[in-house]
Amino acid sequence: MSEVDMAVVKPEMMRSYIWIQTTDGAVQQVEQEVAMFCPVICQEVIQKGMGSSKNYAISLPQRVGTSMFSLILDYCRFHQVPGRSNKERKSFDEKFVRVDTKRLCELTSAAESLQLKPLVDLTSRALARIIEGKTPEEIREIFHLPDDLTEEEKLEPLKNTTDDPRIRLLNRLYAKKRKELREREKLKNVEAEEEHVDDRSVDDLLSFINGGDGDSKGMKTSKNRKKHQKRKDRQKCAPEMHKKESNVFSSLCHNAKDDLELQSSLRETLKLQDAADVIFSPTVEYEDVDIDGEIDPALKEEIDREVEDFARILNSDWPERMQELLSLGQERRPAQLSINGNGNGNLKRYGTLFPKP
Amino acid sequence: MPNKASTFPEEVLEHVLSFITNDKDRNAVSVVCKSWYEIERWCRKRIFVGNCYAVRPDMVIRRFPELRSVELKGKPHFADFNLVPDSWGGYFYPWIVALATAYPWLEEIRLKRMVISDESLEVIAKSFKNFKVLVLSSCEGFSTDGLSAIAAGCRNLRELDLRESEVDDPSGQWLNSFPDSFTSLVSLNISCLGAELSFSALERLVGQCPDLNNLQLNHAVPVERLAKLIRQAPQLVELGTGEFSAKLQPEIFSNLAGAFSVCKELRSLSGFWDVNPAYLPAVYPVCSGLTSLNLRYANIKSADLNKLVSQCPNLQRLWVLDYIEDVGLEALAACCKDLTELRVFPSDPFAAEPNVSLTERGLVSVSEGCPKLQSVLYFCRQMTNAALVTVAKNRPSMTCFRLCIIEPQAPDYQTLQPLDLGFGAIVENYKDLRRLSLSGLLTDRVFEYIGTYGKKIEMLSVAFAGDSDLGLHHVLYGCERLCKLEIRDCSFGDKALLANAAKLETMRSLWMSSCSVSFGACKLLGQKMPRLNVEVIDERGPPESRPESYPVEKLYIYRTIAGPRLDMPGFVWTMDADSVSRFS
């Protein structure tokens, strides 16, 4: 209906409309009762007398795009009808927020600019439900957010990965051994055959591994640290606000170097000759290694055997494995049990078995 | 400023965050990216610090400027079993001094296993104008003088809960410190207090607080006083009675029964210290509405217990002594189909012979009959693998399973085998199991099961179990969500611990006492892991006075960004780079 037409129509037939200009420049008329549901529009009309004609159309805030405004009008059109039951309103609301997350965000933003609190709460709650129970990675993915915090800034536990760390571990172990051997070869002129043997063993070993559960936390530590070291280097200067936080956490920077020292002292402590030790040491990182003493071929073979034992133990059937584990356990038992208290007699010394009443 | 790829404008996030209150979710949100980290920290109103030594107060204050609610935990859980020597630590004073300056609008403080002085309570009373909630769970170090200060100073106090704290209470007069104008109390739990209370003050308080819906009295409130109190607060939802032991007098009984019948909102009953069973029928009027019944201290025998419990078909939570016996548990299973939590405590754990007929059969009945059962704590004297397998298959929705067979290292009493298979079935079937306590005869095998299947386990308690380091290795290697691990009297040594050193940074804490971890290993761990505090607790004297290979008495390892603590007593040493050079 053009303005001229409207002027000709009898007043009783006329519904009141409010003129609104959307951000794309277009002007539209919106039923008064619907538009006035938005506090900001309401304010413009009442306090500033805007919206009564095309020339005095109310300009919407920048965050209210045309398509968003249309959705918001749907919302207002439904809810401004007084006779609706709570059940009806709830049902409408549930359907209304079944849109993609991008749209939900835009709606929240637009509703907020129009100060339409019920809609802000509705869409915010819907977004909250999407976020609840998710990991930070999942949240980043859903909302396309950058992963720009350094590891030091994250006060969260080191994460576990789903790719099999035992493969990586064994590859590393073998890479390390190969490197050692290559160095020894250069010094001692050992045949290249041994290197070849190594490769074959790696392949054999890999065939044992069928992927599974369990993670090696140490692996992820090193991977994370390396990744974030690089990212830290590339990062731009953090703004003032972030500097405060970084100072707190920068002192905690646990760099990869410490791990090398840990690994080599562990090797001293654990004494590689003990077969069972290799079962445990895999969770510690093996990067560049300081090798203490000579490695002779006999020891190398023993190490190969130990690693194969490890892989076999991890992947063999239960009964077989139980036998091995139990027999390993039995070796230790006499040494450890004598240290424990003998139960009841020493209850007072060793505390109670039951919580204080 | 939102970058153009971002679909989540910052102002939107603030609104959304007001609907995200769960700690884990807030923590996840805070590490999504830099802008979210900033927005989240300014919006955070509530903080939970699971280990008060993991972070310093000034760090919390710097990161979260707008807190209204703080929750802290101090001593490790095994302190409940007298395994943590007195004066180990967990002092609240340094926290309250910092919080008082930083947060004048702080409303809530919740503490567990911490040492609080009267002085700290005085600081609370005078620093926060709008203080509302004080919960002191299993705390100690304060007296009723401190409580007086709180009563007098906190004009808007809504909740005062002293559950299971040790309070030095020379006088019951502190209740008089609540002014006449004080009306805001909603919840009062003073069940742990020893001394007799001033009844007039108590009655006045209950009378002038119309919103009081939780009242937990101590055992010094005799049954004849109870009726009057209840009549003044017919809106009560939770009630903890005093003692119920007086000789039966018809007048008192009918008065009491009349008072209970007025409490239409009552959903939870506890207390029942020292019970004369003849008074129990007085509570029958409210039984059909009860969802929670705590008879943990009630010396009610089997027949009377059964009568009481069978009146409560809507029960969701039951804490009871083993007087309930297998027969009672069978009746419970038949009657209470909404039961989600059951705790059965031992009435006489030190008796040589069983004093009641409570066996594995009771547990099996409940697992068969109660489809919503999620949380179990069960003390008993005998168990079989078969029973555990049955329990495992019956209730896959279990999230918390704690079995305490009273005799350490007790095997399956029928087959004399270890209980590995039984617990193996438990962890394999309970896919959502978050908390597990083991007991009985157990080898390394059970730990292999736990490491393989217990992917969601967050807290694990182990005593007198396992054969070798492999056991500990399985747990540390396999339990991805492990947060708290507490071990006593097991033959676990250095190897598993050192090999899984990095895992320790992903957990809140590890406790090992009477195990075989050597001083040398502790030193190494402390030296190489700067984000861990490795505390050696040894009342035999300095660990360096013994050979390095000698095992330490107790070991408490926890991740921290606060560095070694400075308030340790003489029998606690922190292993770190500095101390190691001192020791060697």
PDB file of N, CA, C and O in Angstrom, chain A residues 96-150:
ATOM      1  N   PHE A  96      11.825 -22.350  17.616  1.00  0.00           N
ATOM      2  CA  PHE A  96      12.473 -21.129  17.150  1.00  0.00           C
ATOM      3  C   PHE A  96      13.992 -21.210  17.234  1.00  0.00           C
ATOM      4  O   PHE A  96      14.703 -20.674  16.389  1.00  0.00           O
ATOM      5  N   VAL A  97      14.493 -21.896  18.281  1.00  0.00           N
ATOM      6  CA  VAL A  97      15.953 -21.943  18.438  1.00  0.00           C
ATOM      7  C   VAL A  97      16.585 -23.130  17.731  1.00  0.00           C
ATOM      8  O   VAL A  97      17.782 -23.351  17.850  1.00  0.00           O
ATOM      9  N   ARG A  98      15.800 -23.859  16.974  1.00  0.00           N
ATOM     10  CA  ARG A  98      16.405 -24.970  16.241  1.00  0.00           C
ATOM     11  C   ARG A  98      16.988 -24.455  14.927  1.00  0.00           C
ATOM     12  O   ARG A  98      16.529 -24.796  13.843  1.00  0.00           O
ATOM     13  N   VAL A  99      17.996 -23.633  15.053  1.00  0.00           N
ATOM     14  CA  VAL A  99      18.684 -23.109  13.877  1.00  0.00           C
ATOM     15  C   VAL A  99      20.176 -23.336  14.091  1.00  0.00           C
ATOM     16  O   VAL A  99      20.591 -23.720  15.180  1.00  0.00           O
ATOM     17  N   ASP A 100      20.970 -23.076  13.061  1.00  0.00           N
ATOM     18  CA  ASP A 100      22.403 -23.315  13.218  1.00  0.00           C
ATOM     19  C   ASP A 100      23.023 -22.300  14.189  1.00  0.00           C
ATOM     20  O   ASP A 100      22.441 -21.256  14.473  1.00  0.00           O
ATOM     21  N   THR A 101      24.202 -22.662  14.670  1.00  0.00           N
ATOM     22  CA  THR A 101      24.813 -21.869  15.733  1.00  0.00           C
ATOM     23  C   THR A 101      25.126 -20.447  15.272  1.00  0.00           C
ATOM     24  O   THR A 101      25.016 -19.492  16.040  1.00  0.00           O
ATOM     25  N   LYS A 102      25.512 -20.310  14.015  1.00  0.00           N
ATOM     26  CA  LYS A 102      25.830 -18.971  13.501  1.00  0.00           C
ATOM     27  C   LYS A 102      24.606 -18.081  13.636  1.00  0.00           C
ATOM     28  O   LYS A 102      24.670 -16.941  14.106  1.00  0.00           O
ATOM     29  N   ARG A 103      23.465 -18.647  13.246  1.00  0.00           N
ATOM     30  CA  ARG A 103      22.225 -17.893  13.301  1.00  0.00           C
ATOM     31  C   ARG A 103      21.865 -17.552  14.745  1.00  0.00           C
ATOM     32  O   ARG A 103      21.418 -16.452  15.051  1.00  0.00           O
ATOM     33  N   LEU A 104      22.084 -18.520  15.641  1.00  0.00           N
ATOM     34  CA  LEU A 104      21.781 -18.276  17.053  1.00  0.00           C
ATOM     35  C   LEU A 104      22.595 -17.109  17.584  1.00  0.00           C
ATOM     36  O   LEU A 104      22.091 -16.257  18.319  1.00  0.00           O
ATOM     37  N   CYS A 105      23.873 -17.080  17.224  1.00  0.00           N
ATOM     38  CA  CYS A 105      24.727 -15.991  17.676  1.00  0.00           C
ATOM     39  C   CYS A 105      24.231 -14.656  17.141  1.00  0.00           C
ATOM     40  O   CYS A 105      24.129 -13.669  17.881  1.00  0.00           O
ATOM     41  N   GLU A 106      23.895 -14.631  15.843  1.00  0.00           N
ATOM     42  CA  GLU A 106      23.431 -13.379  15.247  1.00  0.00           C
ATOM     43  C   GLU A 106      22.127 -12.935  15.889  1.00  0.00           C
ATOM     44  O   GLU A 106      21.915 -11.750  16.148  1.00  0.00           O
ATOM     45  N   LEU A 107      21.262 -13.895  16.158  1.00  0.00           N
ATOM     46  CA  LEU A 107      19.978 -13.586  16.787  1.00  0.00           C
ATOM     47  C   LEU A 107      20.180 -12.988  18.170  1.00  0.00           C
ATOM     48  O   LEU A 107      19.524 -12.003  18.535  1.00  0.00           O
ATOM     49  N   THR A 108      21.095 -13.599  18.932  1.00  0.00           N
ATOM     50  CA  THR A 108      21.348 -13.097  20.281  1.00  0.00           C
ATOM     51  C   THR A 108      21.836 -11.662  20.221  1.00  0.00           C
ATOM     52  O   THR A 108      21.383 -10.790  20.959  1.00  0.00           O
ATOM     53  N   SER A 109      22.770 -11.444  19.307  1.00  0.00           N
ATOM     54  CA  SER A 109      23.344 -10.121  19.161  1.00  0.00           C
ATOM     55  C   SER A 109      22.276  -9.102  18.767  1.00  0.00           C
ATOM     56  O   SER A 109      22.173  -8.008  19.328  1.00  0.00           O
ATOM     57  N   ALA A 110      21.452  -9.492  17.788  1.00  0.00           N
ATOM     58  CA  ALA A 110      20.407  -8.581  17.312  1.00  0.00           C
ATOM     59  C   ALA A 110      19.379  -8.323  18.405  1.00  0.00           C
ATOM     60  O   ALA A 110      18.987  -7.179  18.662  1.00  0.00           O
ATOM     61  N   ALA A 111      18.955  -9.393  19.083  1.00  0.00           N
ATOM     62  CA  ALA A 111      17.951  -9.235  20.137  1.00  0.00           C
ATOM     63  C   ALA A 111      18.470  -8.340  21.248  1.00  0.00           C
ATOM     64  O   ALA A 111      17.732  -7.563  21.850  1.00  0.00           O
ATOM     65  N   GLU A 112      19.772  -8.457  21.512  1.00  0.00           N
ATOM     66  CA  GLU A 112      20.365  -7.635  22.553  1.00  0.00           C
ATOM     67  C   GLU A 112      20.343  -6.167  22.168  1.00  0.00           C
ATOM     68  O   GLU A 112      20.048  -5.301  22.989  1.00  0.00           O
ATOM     69  N   SER A 113      20.644  -5.878  20.897  1.00  0.00           N
ATOM     70  CA  SER A 113      20.604  -4.465  20.466  1.00  0.00           C
ATOM     71  C   SER A 113      19.211  -3.883  20.562  1.00  0.00           C
ATOM     72  O   SER A 113      19.051  -2.691  20.757  1.00  0.00           O
ATOM     73  N   LEU A 114      18.217  -4.758  20.401  1.00  0.00           N
ATOM     74  CA  LEU A 114      16.850  -4.260  20.491  1.00  0.00           C
ATOM     75  C   LEU A 114      16.321  -4.362  21.915  1.00  0.00           C
ATOM     76  O   LEU A 114      15.155  -4.081  22.174  1.00  0.00           O
ATOM     77  N   GLN A 115      17.179  -4.813  22.828  1.00  0.00           N
ATOM     78  CA  GLN A 115      16.841  -4.975  24.239  1.00  0.00           C
ATOM     79  C   GLN A 115      15.658  -5.898  24.454  1.00  0.00           C
ATOM     80  O   GLN A 115      14.859  -5.708  25.380  1.00  0.00           O
ATOM     81  N   LEU A 116      15.547  -6.882  23.596  1.00  0.00           N
ATOM     82  CA  LEU A 116      14.440  -7.814  23.708  1.00  0.00           C
ATOM     83  C   LEU A 116      14.876  -8.960  24.615  1.00  0.00           C
ATOM     84  O   LEU A 116      15.272 -10.047  24.162  1.00  0.00           O
ATOM     85  N   LYS A 117      14.830  -8.727  25.907  1.00  0.00           N
ATOM     86  CA  LYS A 117      15.439  -9.658  26.868  1.00  0.00           C
ATOM     87  C   LYS A 117      14.933 -11.090  26.783  1.00  0.00           C
ATOM     88  O   LYS A 117      15.726 -12.033  26.852  1.00  0.00           O
ATOM     89  N   PRO A 118      13.638 -11.323  26.654  1.00  0.00           N
ATOM     90  CA  PRO A 118      13.196 -12.731  26.608  1.00  0.00           C
ATOM     91  C   PRO A 118      13.850 -13.505  25.474  1.00  0.00           C
ATOM     92  O   PRO A 118      14.201 -14.677  25.633  1.00  0.00           O
ATOM     93  N   LEU A 119      14.037 -12.841  24.341  1.00  0.00           N
ATOM     94  CA  LEU A 119      14.658 -13.522  23.214  1.00  0.00           C
ATOM     95  C   LEU A 119      16.151 -13.692  23.442  1.00  0.00           C
ATOM     96  O   LEU A 119      16.725 -14.728  23.102  1.00  0.00           O
ATOM     97  N   VAL A 120      16.780 -12.691  24.047  1.00  0.00           N
ATOM     98  CA  VAL A 120      18.203 -12.814  24.377  1.00  0.00           C
ATOM     99  C   VAL A 120      18.420 -14.038  25.274  1.00  0.00           C
ATOM    100  O   VAL A 120      19.306 -14.856  25.054  1.00  0.00           O
ATOM    101  N   ASP A 121      17.575 -14.156  26.306  1.00  0.00           N
ATOM    102  CA  ASP A 121      17.706 -15.293  27.217  1.00  0.00           C
ATOM    103  C   ASP A 121      17.466 -16.604  26.492  1.00  0.00           C
ATOM    104  O   ASP A 121      18.172 -17.587  26.698  1.00  0.00           O
ATOM    105  N   LEU A 122      16.459 -16.623  25.649  1.00  0.00           N
ATOM    106  CA  LEU A 122      16.123 -17.861  24.939  1.00  0.00           C
ATOM    107  C   LEU A 122      17.285 -18.333  24.080  1.00  0.00           C
ATOM    108  O   LEU A 122      17.703 -19.501  24.147  1.00  0.00           O
ATOM    109  N   THR A 123      17.824 -17.432  23.261  1.00  0.00           N
ATOM    110  CA  THR A 123      18.911 -17.840  22.367  1.00  0.00           C
ATOM    111  C   THR A 123      20.195 -18.107  23.154  1.00  0.00           C
ATOM    112  O   THR A 123      20.948 -19.021  22.814  1.00  0.00           O
ATOM    113  N   SER A 124      20.433 -17.328  24.212  1.00  0.00           N
ATOM    114  CA  SER A 124      21.632 -17.563  25.019  1.00  0.00           C
ATOM    115  C   SER A 124      21.588 -18.935  25.670  1.00  0.00           C
ATOM    116  O   SER A 124      22.587 -19.647  25.730  1.00  0.00           O
ATOM    117  N   ARG A 125      20.424 -19.285  26.192  1.00  0.00           N
ATOM    118  CA  ARG A 125      20.298 -20.602  26.802  1.00  0.00           C
ATOM    119  C   ARG A 125      20.556 -21.705  25.781  1.00  0.00           C
ATOM    120  O   ARG A 125      21.178 -22.723  26.091  1.00  0.00           O
ATOM    121  N   ALA A 126      20.036 -21.497  24.574  1.00  0.00           N
ATOM    122  CA  ALA A 126      20.237 -22.517  23.535  1.00  0.00           C
ATOM    123  C   ALA A 126      21.722 -22.667  23.232  1.00  0.00           C
ATOM    124  O   ALA A 126      22.248 -23.776  23.090  1.00  0.00           O
ATOM    125  N   LEU A 127      22.420 -21.541  23.158  1.00  0.00           N
ATOM    126  CA  LEU A 127      23.865 -21.597  22.906  1.00  0.00           C
ATOM    127  C   LEU A 127      24.583 -22.249  24.084  1.00  0.00           C
ATOM    128  O   LEU A 127      25.513 -23.039  23.905  1.00  0.00           O
ATOM    129  N   ALA A 128      24.141 -21.930  25.305  1.00  0.00           N
ATOM    130  CA  ALA A 128      24.764 -22.531  26.497  1.00  0.00           C
ATOM    131  C   ALA A 128      24.629 -24.054  26.453  1.00  0.00           C
ATOM    132  O   ALA A 128      25.570 -24.786  26.759  1.00  0.00           O
ATOM    133  N   ARG A 129      23.457 -24.522  26.022  1.00  0.00           N
ATOM    134  CA  ARG A 129      23.258 -25.969  25.959  1.00  0.00           C
ATOM    135  C   ARG A 129      24.182 -26.612  24.936  1.00  0.00           C
ATOM    136  O   ARG A 129      24.629 -27.728  25.103  1.00  0.00           O
ATOM    137  N   ILE A 130      24.459 -25.892  23.871  1.00  0.00           N
ATOM    138  CA  ILE A 130      25.378 -26.426  22.860  1.00  0.00           C
ATOM    139  C   ILE A 130      26.779 -26.523  23.442  1.00  0.00           C
ATOM    140  O   ILE A 130      27.519 -27.465  23.185  1.00  0.00           O
ATOM    141  N   ILE A 131      27.169 -25.544  24.246  1.00  0.00           N
ATOM    142  CA  ILE A 131      28.533 -25.504  24.781  1.00  0.00           C
ATOM    143  C   ILE A 131      28.737 -26.509  25.907  1.00  0.00           C
ATOM    144  O   ILE A 131      29.819 -27.080  26.052  1.00  0.00           O
ATOM    145  N   GLU A 132      27.698 -26.731  26.710  1.00  0.00           N
ATOM    146  CA  GLU A 132      27.856 -27.582  27.887  1.00  0.00           C
ATOM    147  C   GLU A 132      28.345 -28.964  27.517  1.00  0.00           C
ATOM    148  O   GLU A 132      27.888 -29.569  26.562  1.00  0.00           O
ATOM    149  N   GLY A 133      29.279 -29.463  28.318  1.00  0.00           N
ATOM    150  CA  GLY A 133      29.756 -30.823  28.131  1.00  0.00           C
ATOM    151  C   GLY A 133      30.763 -30.984  27.004  1.00  0.00           C
ATOM    152  O   GLY A 133      31.258 -32.078  26.778  1.00  0.00           O
ATOM    153  N   LYS A 134      31.096 -29.919  26.312  1.00  0.00           N
ATOM    154  CA  LYS A 134      32.048 -30.047  25.207  1.00  0.00           C
ATOM    155  C   LYS A 134      33.466 -29.713  25.664  1.00  0.00           C
ATOM    156  O   LYS A 134      33.671 -28.966  26.594  1.00  0.00           O
ATOM    157  N   THR A 135      34.415 -30.264  24.939  1.00  0.00           N
ATOM    158  CA  THR A 135      35.805 -29.908  25.211  1.00  0.00           C
ATOM    159  C   THR A 135      36.122 -28.596  24.494  1.00  0.00           C
ATOM    160  O   THR A 135      35.417 -28.212  23.568  1.00  0.00           O
ATOM    161  N   PRO A 136      37.204 -27.942  24.917  1.00  0.00           N
ATOM    162  CA  PRO A 136      37.582 -26.699  24.241  1.00  0.00           C
ATOM    163  C   PRO A 136      37.778 -26.877  22.737  1.00  0.00           C
ATOM    164  O   PRO A 136      37.376 -26.015  21.962  1.00  0.00           O
ATOM    165  N   GLU A 137      38.351 -28.006  22.338  1.00  0.00           N
ATOM    166  CA  GLU A 137      38.554 -28.234  20.893  1.00  0.00           C
ATOM    167  C   GLU A 137      37.223 -28.266  20.160  1.00  0.00           C
ATOM    168  O   GLU A 137      37.071 -27.684  19.075  1.00  0.00           O
ATOM    169  N   GLU A 138      36.277 -28.968  20.767  1.00  0.00           N
ATOM    170  CA  GLU A 138      34.965 -29.088  20.123  1.00  0.00           C
ATOM    171  C   GLU A 138      34.307 -27.717  20.022  1.00  0.00           C
ATOM    172  O   GLU A 138      33.713 -27.374  18.997  1.00  0.00           O
ATOM    173  N   ILE A 139      34.431 -26.929  21.061  1.00  0.00           N
ATOM    174  CA  ILE A 139      33.829 -25.600  21.048  1.00  0.00           C
ATOM    175  C   ILE A 139      34.461 -24.743  19.959  1.00  0.00           C
ATOM    176  O   ILE A 139      33.773 -24.043  19.215  1.00  0.00           O
ATOM    177  N   ARG A 140      35.788 -24.838  19.861  1.00  0.00           N
ATOM    178  CA  ARG A 140      36.473 -24.064  18.825  1.00  0.00           C
ATOM    179  C   ARG A 140      35.976 -24.418  17.448  1.00  0.00           C
ATOM    180  O   ARG A 140      35.773 -23.571  16.590  1.00  0.00           O
ATOM    181  N   GLU A 141      35.766 -25.710  17.258  1.00  0.00           N
ATOM    182  CA  GLU A 141      35.354 -26.172  15.938  1.00  0.00           C
ATOM    183  C   GLU A 141      33.952 -25.696  15.601  1.00  0.00           C
ATOM    184  O   GLU A 141      33.694 -25.234  14.496  1.00  0.00           O
ATOM    185  N   ILE A 142      33.057 -25.799  16.577  1.00  0.00           N
ATOM    186  CA  ILE A 142      31.666 -25.411  16.315  1.00  0.00           C
ATOM    187  C   ILE A 142      31.567 -23.928  15.957  1.00  0.00           C
ATOM    188  O   ILE A 142      30.826 -23.547  15.064  1.00  0.00           O
ATOM    189  N   PHE A 143      32.329 -23.117  16.656  1.00  0.00           N
ATOM    190  CA  PHE A 143      32.173 -21.674  16.468  1.00  0.00           C
ATOM    191  C   PHE A 143      33.308 -21.036  15.663  1.00  0.00           C
ATOM    192  O   PHE A 143      33.390 -19.814  15.586  1.00  0.00           O
ATOM    193  N   HIS A 144      34.150 -21.847  15.102  1.00  0.00           N
ATOM    194  CA  HIS A 144      35.254 -21.352  14.264  1.00  0.00           C
ATOM    195  C   HIS A 144      36.103 -20.331  14.991  1.00  0.00           C
ATOM    196  O   HIS A 144      36.247 -19.187  14.565  1.00  0.00           O
ATOM    197  N   LEU A 145      36.624 -20.751  16.126  1.00  0.00           N
ATOM    198  CA  LEU A 145      37.425 -19.834  16.934  1.00  0.00           C
ATOM    199  C   LEU A 145      38.894 -20.226  16.851  1.00  0.00           C
ATOM    200  O   LEU A 145      39.219 -21.390  16.689  1.00  0.00           O
ATOM    201  N   PRO A 146      39.797 -19.259  16.988  1.00  0.00           N
ATOM    202  CA  PRO A 146      41.226 -19.572  16.884  1.00  0.00           C
ATOM    203  C   PRO A 146      41.747 -20.223  18.170  1.00  0.00           C
ATOM    204  O   PRO A 146      41.248 -19.971  19.263  1.00  0.00           O
ATOM    205  N   ASP A 147      42.756 -21.044  18.009  1.00  0.00           N
ATOM    206  CA  ASP A 147      43.387 -21.696  19.167  1.00  0.00           C
ATOM    207  C   ASP A 147      44.636 -20.896  19.514  1.00  0.00           C
ATOM    208  O   ASP A 147      45.757 -21.296  19.225  1.00  0.00           O
ATOM    209  N   ASP A 148      44.433 -19.749  20.141  1.00  0.00           N
ATOM    210  CA  ASP A 148      45.560 -18.831  20.278  1.00  0.00           C
ATOM    211  C   ASP A 148      46.095 -18.686  21.693  1.00  0.00           C
ATOM    212  O   ASP A 148      46.828 -17.758  21.996  1.00  0.00           O
ATOM    213  N   LEU A 149      45.732 -19.615  22.565  1.00  0.00           N
ATOM    214  CA  LEU A 149      46.329 -19.571  23.900  1.00  0.00           C
ATOM    215  C   LEU A 149      47.569 -20.451  23.906  1.00  0.00           C
ATOM    216  O   LEU A 149      47.561 -21.538  23.357  1.00  0.00           O
ATOM    217  N   THR A 150      48.618 -20.009  24.555  1.00  0.00           N
ATOM    218  CA  THR A 150      49.796 -20.875  24.663  1.00  0.00           C
ATOM    219  C   THR A 150      49.548 -21.906  25.759  1.00  0.00           C
ATOM    220  O   THR A 150      48.647 -21.749  26.574  1.00  0.00           O
TER     221      THR A 150
END
